[in-house]
XYZ file of C-alpha atoms in Angstrom:
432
model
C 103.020 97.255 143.062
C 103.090 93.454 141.961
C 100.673 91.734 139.545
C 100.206 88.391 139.896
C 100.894 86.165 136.684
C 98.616 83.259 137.391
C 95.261 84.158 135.968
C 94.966 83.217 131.987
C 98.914 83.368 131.216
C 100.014 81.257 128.411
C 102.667 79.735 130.730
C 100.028 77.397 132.482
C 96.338 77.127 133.718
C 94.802 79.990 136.089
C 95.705 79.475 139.749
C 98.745 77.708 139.351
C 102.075 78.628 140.559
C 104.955 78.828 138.361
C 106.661 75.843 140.169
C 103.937 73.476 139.446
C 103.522 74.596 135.788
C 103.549 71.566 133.616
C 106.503 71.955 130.758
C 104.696 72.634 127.382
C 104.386 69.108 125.537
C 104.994 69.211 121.569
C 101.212 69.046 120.874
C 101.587 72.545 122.450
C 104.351 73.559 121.225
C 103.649 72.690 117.395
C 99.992 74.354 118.340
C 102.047 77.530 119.155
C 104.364 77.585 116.272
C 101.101 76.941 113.972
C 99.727 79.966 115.605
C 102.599 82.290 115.297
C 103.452 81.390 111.739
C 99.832 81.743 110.845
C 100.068 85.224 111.922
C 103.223 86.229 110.969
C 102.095 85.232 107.361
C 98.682 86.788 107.869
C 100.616 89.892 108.186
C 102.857 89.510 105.685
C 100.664 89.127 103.234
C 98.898 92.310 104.441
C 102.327 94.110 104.277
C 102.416 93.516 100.248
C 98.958 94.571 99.412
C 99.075 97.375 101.494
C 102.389 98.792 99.359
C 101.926 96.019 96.259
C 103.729 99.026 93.932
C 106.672 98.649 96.167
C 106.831 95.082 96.361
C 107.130 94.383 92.635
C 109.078 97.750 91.776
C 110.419 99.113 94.576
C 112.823 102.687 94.598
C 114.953 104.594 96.356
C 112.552 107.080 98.981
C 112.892 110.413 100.721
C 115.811 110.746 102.927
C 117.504 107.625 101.994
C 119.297 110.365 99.352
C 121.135 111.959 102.323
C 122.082 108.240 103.626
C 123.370 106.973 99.633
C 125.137 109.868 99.351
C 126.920 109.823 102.251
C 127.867 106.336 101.742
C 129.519 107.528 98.139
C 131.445 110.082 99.847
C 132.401 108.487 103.065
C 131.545 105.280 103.316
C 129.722 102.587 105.465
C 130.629 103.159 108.753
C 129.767 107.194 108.627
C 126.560 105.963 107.138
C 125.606 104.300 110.552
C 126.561 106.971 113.121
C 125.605 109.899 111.128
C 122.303 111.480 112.620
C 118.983 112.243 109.819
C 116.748 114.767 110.564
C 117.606 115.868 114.172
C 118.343 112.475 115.606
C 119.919 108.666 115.085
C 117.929 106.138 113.105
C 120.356 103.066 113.673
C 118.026 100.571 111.576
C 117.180 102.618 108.806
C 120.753 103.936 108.539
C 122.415 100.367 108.776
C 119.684 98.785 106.443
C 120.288 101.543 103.783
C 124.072 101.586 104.053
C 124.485 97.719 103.802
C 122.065 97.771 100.481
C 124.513 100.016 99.399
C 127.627 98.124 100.127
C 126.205 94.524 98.417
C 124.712 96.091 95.644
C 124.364 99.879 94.556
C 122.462 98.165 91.130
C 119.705 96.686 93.446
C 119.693 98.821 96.348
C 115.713 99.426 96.564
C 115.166 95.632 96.070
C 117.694 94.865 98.854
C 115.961 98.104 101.112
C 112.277 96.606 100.370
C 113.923 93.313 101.938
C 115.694 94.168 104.840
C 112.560 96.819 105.990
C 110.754 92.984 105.521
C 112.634 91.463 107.873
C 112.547 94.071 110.458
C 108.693 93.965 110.220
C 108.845 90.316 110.720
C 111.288 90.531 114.054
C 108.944 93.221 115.065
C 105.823 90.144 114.396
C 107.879 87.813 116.070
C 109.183 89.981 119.801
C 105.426 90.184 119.831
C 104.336 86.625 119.249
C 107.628 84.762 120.611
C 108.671 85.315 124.261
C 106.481 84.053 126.971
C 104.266 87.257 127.890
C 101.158 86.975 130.823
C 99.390 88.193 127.601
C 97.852 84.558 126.137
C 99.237 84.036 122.678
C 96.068 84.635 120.970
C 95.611 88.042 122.009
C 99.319 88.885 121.164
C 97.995 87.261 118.171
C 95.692 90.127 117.838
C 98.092 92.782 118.648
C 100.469 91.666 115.710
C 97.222 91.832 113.432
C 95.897 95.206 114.525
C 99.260 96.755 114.060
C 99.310 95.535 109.876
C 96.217 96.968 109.916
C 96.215 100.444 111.413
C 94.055 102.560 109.924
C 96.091 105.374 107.855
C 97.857 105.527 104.467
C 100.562 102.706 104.634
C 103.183 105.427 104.409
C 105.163 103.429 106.502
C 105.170 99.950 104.983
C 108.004 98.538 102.788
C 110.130 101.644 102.594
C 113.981 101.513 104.216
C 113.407 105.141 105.100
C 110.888 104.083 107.531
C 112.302 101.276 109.365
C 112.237 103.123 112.137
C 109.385 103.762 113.092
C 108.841 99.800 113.244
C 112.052 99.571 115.147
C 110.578 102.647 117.744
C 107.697 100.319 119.361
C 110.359 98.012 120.620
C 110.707 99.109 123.540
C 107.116 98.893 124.196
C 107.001 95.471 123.050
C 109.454 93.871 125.929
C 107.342 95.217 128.499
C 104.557 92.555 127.713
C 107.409 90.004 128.179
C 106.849 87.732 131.148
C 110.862 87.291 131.885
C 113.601 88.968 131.763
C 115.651 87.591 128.629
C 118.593 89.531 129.044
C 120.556 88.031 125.733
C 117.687 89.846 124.011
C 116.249 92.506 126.006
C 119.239 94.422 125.976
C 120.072 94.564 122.176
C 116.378 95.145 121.811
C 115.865 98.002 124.154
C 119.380 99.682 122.736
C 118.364 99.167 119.393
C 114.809 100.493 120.236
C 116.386 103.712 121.661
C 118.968 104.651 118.855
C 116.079 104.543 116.326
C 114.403 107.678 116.960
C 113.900 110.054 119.712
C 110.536 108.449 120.479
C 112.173 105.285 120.844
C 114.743 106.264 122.910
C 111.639 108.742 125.051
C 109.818 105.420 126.227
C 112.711 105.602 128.884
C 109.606 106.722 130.742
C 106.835 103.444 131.339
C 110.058 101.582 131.943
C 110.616 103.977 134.592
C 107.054 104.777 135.669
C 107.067 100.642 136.200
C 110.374 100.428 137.893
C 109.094 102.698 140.502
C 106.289 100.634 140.690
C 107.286 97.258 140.772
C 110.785 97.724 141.841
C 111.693 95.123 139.525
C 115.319 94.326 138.016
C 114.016 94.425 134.463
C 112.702 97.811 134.813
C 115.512 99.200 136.168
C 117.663 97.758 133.405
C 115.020 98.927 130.907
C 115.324 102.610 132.304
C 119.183 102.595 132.577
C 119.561 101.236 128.839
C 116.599 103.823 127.441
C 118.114 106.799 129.439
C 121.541 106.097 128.019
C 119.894 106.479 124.507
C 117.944 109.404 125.471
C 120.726 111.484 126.346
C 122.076 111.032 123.242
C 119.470 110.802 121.220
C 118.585 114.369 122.944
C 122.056 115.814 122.211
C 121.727 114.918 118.719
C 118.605 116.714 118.766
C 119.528 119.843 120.632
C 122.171 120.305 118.527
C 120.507 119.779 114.777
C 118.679 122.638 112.657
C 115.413 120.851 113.500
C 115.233 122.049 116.943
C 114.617 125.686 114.939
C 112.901 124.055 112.052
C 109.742 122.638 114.298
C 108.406 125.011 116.677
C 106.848 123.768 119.643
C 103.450 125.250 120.551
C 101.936 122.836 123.753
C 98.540 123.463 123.133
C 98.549 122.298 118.887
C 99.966 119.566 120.444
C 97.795 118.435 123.608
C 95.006 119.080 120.590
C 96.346 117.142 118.106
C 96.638 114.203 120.711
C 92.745 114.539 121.146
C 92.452 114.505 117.608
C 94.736 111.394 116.965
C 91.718 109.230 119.632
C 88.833 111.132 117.246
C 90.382 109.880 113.917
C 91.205 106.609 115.149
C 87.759 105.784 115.831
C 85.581 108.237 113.663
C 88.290 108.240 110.377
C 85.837 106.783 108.149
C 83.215 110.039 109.085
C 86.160 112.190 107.696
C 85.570 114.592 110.884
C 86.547 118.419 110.435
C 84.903 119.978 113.447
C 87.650 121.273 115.568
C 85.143 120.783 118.754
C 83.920 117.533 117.948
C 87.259 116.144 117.236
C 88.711 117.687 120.439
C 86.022 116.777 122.967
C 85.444 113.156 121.441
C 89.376 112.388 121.494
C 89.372 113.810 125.335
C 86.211 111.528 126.119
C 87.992 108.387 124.768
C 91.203 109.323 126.454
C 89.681 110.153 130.114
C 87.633 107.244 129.419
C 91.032 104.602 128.822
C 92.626 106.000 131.834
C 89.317 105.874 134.155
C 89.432 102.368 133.242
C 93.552 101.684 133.493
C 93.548 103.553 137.053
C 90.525 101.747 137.922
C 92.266 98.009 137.471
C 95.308 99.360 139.008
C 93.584 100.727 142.196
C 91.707 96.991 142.518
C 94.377 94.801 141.351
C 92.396 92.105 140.343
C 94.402 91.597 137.126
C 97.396 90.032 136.416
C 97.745 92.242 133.649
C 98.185 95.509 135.489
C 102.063 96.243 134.151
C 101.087 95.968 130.866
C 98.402 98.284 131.018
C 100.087 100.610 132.682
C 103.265 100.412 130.555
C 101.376 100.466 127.058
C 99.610 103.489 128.148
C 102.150 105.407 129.071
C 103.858 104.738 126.007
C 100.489 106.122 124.163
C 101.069 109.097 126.139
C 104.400 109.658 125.366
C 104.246 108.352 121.544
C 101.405 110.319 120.871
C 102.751 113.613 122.499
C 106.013 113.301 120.279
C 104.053 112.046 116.875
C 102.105 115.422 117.301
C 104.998 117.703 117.660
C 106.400 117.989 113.835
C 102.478 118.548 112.279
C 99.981 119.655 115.068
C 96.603 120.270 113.660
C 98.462 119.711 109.864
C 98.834 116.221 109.470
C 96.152 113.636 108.621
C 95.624 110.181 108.879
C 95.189 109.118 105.100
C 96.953 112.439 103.656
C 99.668 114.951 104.732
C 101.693 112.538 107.021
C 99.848 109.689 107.795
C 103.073 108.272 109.332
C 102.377 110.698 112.272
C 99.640 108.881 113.487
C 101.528 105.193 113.077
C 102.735 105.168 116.588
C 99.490 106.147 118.295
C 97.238 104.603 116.215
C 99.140 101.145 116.912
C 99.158 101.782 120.554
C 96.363 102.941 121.020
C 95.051 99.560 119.539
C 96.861 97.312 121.456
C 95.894 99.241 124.867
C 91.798 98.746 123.530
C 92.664 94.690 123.157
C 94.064 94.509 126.356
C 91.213 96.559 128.156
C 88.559 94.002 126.098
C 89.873 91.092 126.859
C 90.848 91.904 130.146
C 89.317 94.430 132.113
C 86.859 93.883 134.681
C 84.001 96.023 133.598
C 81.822 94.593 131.191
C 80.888 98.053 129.694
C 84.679 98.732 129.591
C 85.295 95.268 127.731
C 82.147 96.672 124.663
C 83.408 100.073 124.570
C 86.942 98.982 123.781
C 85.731 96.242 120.952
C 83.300 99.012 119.200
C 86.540 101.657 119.275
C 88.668 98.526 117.615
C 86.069 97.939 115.079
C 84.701 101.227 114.258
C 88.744 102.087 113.422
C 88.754 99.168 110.741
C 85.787 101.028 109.105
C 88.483 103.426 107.588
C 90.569 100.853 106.202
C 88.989 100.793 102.731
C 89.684 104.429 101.998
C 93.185 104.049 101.941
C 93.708 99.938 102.844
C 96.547 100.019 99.685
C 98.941 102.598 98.363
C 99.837 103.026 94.475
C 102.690 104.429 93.156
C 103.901 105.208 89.408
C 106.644 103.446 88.382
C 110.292 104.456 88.407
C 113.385 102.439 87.150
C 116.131 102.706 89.605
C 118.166 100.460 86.754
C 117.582 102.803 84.105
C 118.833 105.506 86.005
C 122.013 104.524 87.126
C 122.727 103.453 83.274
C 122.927 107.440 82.914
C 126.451 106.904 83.636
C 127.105 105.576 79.922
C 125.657 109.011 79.158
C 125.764 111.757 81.597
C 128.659 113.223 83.635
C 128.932 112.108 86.800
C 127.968 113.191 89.522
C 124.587 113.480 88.265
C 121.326 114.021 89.780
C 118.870 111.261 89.942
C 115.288 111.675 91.446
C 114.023 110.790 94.734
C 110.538 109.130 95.138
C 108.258 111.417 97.493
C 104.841 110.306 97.414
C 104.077 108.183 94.423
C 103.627 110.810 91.298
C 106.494 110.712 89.413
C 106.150 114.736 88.533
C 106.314 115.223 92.197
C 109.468 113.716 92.999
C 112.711 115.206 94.789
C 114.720 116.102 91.981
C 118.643 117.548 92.279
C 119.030 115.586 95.827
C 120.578 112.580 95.228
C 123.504 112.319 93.429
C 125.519 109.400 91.668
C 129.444 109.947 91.628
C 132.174 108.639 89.536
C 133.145 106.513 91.707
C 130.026 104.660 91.732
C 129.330 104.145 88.440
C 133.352 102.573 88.192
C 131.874 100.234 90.287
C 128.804 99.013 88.685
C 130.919 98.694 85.102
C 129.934 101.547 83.312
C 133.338 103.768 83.598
């Protein structure tokens, strides 16, 4: 199956052909570059008061220890290619181990700026390349995913640069050509970040089969590659034993992740209510997906499809290491990133888009009702630590010596013993 591209595109005016699309004129083109940079700094400015602690004193968090330590003892390059936590985080290892190679002395500083500008190139494969998807509503997307509705776990931390770097993937199939120079290194980067990344291998090839088309079969050659490995790395790790998989925690805590999205700010409990209201609002999405794909009437049909099969498959892995544990604004909020941002971007599509009118309210009440839970936990706090201070232990301690790992914000409740500073290190910074 084919969608057209000639209904509400941002290429050119409904029924026109690509051939007889005017060029875009610089009134348009200075229109579009006011729009993007409007958002991009919309969200940026979102992405420092929802972590303002960690913009004006940011530190060194969770398993960046195991990354800073390996870069002591064996240096950049094994920093890269070494594997965290079951499988390969390429942007989060490279962004870590390159703070570490400019500057050990200002390494969170460095990490709270290079997890910046992987946000913003996440903003801007979004906004940038032409996409059947009119600018404003990409607009939209780019602002729903600053403000997802969970503890901002996952903003302005080098630890979690991947799960930024995971929706990649996703994000080229809403591109309108092929870009090659850039879809590659996107989708390869995409894969090696996580697992999940590397797992949305399957819209690209629920879309190749499909559409048939060359991008899609690129997409699933590139993503499989990853895959494999990312799978062997897996396979092979302690994890694997660590995390126990139990199928129906997780098909439940799927349902749940649609209940908390739109009922957060009720703080639901009720195991029924949270299952049976998650399964309404998923049978409800994929009525409505399988109803525009049966008519065809939309030129939006591929990204539908593709964005919720990535929900799917994102939300089934994001449920795996907590089922029924985690929670949206406490014990690993992160969990529910992925979905939550997904899931948003499949309700904008469906209410901007879709056919049915009922389909079109139902998907702008989900939207808003989710932003209701944004005041509980809109901004995270943290206590302050000073990374300086502690690397000036080497005028006092022996090295190596143990310095404490940020875990969730309360200084008595940080990782102690876990990161270490060697001799070697503090030689460098002038202090031996």
């Amino acid at each position: 199956m084919t969608s057209s591209r000639s209904g509400g595109g941002e290429a050119g005016a409904a029924g026109q052909s690509t051939a007889k699309r005017r060029p875009p004129t610089s009134t348009s083109l200075a229109s579009r570059a006011a729009l993007i940079s409007a958002a991009v700094g919309f969200a940026l400015v979102v992405w420092i008061l929802r972590r303002p602690d960690q913009f004006l004193h940011p530190y060194v968090w969770v398993e960046e220890y195991k990354l800073l330590n390996t870069y002591q003892a064996e240096g950049l390059l094994n920093v890269v290619s070494m594997p965290l936590g079951g499988y390969f985080l390429w942007p989060t290892s490279l962004s870590v181990g390159v703070a570490a190679a400019v500057s050990f002395l200002h390494v969170p500083r460095i990490d709270y700026l290079l997890s910046t500008a992987w946000f913003v190139a996440t903003l801007c494969l979004i906004l940038v390349p032409a996409s059947a998807l009119r600018l404003q509503w990409r607009v939209g997307m780019a602002a729903l995913l600053v403000l997802a509705p969970i503890n901002p776990e996952v903003f302005g931390i080098a630890a979690y640069i991947f799960w930024w770097v995971t929706l990649w993937p996703l994000i080229t199939l809403i591109w309108s050509q092929d870009y090659w120079p850039l879809r590659i290194p996107v989708l390869i980067l995409g894969g090696m970040s996580s697992l999940a990344g590397s797992a949305l291998v399957v819209p690209y090839a629920v879309l190749f089969v499909m559409t048939r088309q060359r991008r899609y079969a690129a997409g699933t050659v590139v993503l499989g590659a990853t895959s494999v490995v990312q799978a062997i790395g897996y396979l092979t790790s302690a994890r694997l034993q660590q995390i126990p998989l139990d199928p129906g925690n997780i098909v439940l805590q799927e349902l749940h992740n649609f209940t908390y999205y739109a009922f957060g700010w009720l703080n639901p409990v009720d195991q029924g209510f949270l299952g049976l209201a998650g399964a309404c609002i998923l049978l409800t999405i994929l009525g409505v997906v399988a109803y525009e794909v049966a008519r065809q009437h939309t030129p939006y049909t591929n990204e539908m499809v593709g964005l919720v099969m990535g929900l799917l498959v994102l939300g089934v892995l994001s449920s795996v290491p907590a089922s029924l544990i985690s929670l949206p604004f406490a014990a690993g909020p992160r969990y529910y990133f992925l979905p939550y941002a997904v899931l948003a971007w499949v309700l904008l599509i469906i209410a901007v888009t879709s056919e049915l009118r009922w389909a079109r309210v139902g998907a702008s009440v989900l939207i808003v009702m989710s932003l209701l839970s944004l005041p509980q936990n809109f901004s995270r706090h943290e206590e302050f630590v000073s990374w300086s201070s502690q690397l000036a232990r080497c005028q006092t301690d022996n090295a190596p010596f143990s310095v404490p790992v940020e875990f969730d914000g309360v200084i008595t409740d940080m990782w102690h013993d876990n990161l270490y500073i060697q001799a070697q290190t503090c030689h460098r910074l002038g202090y031996r």
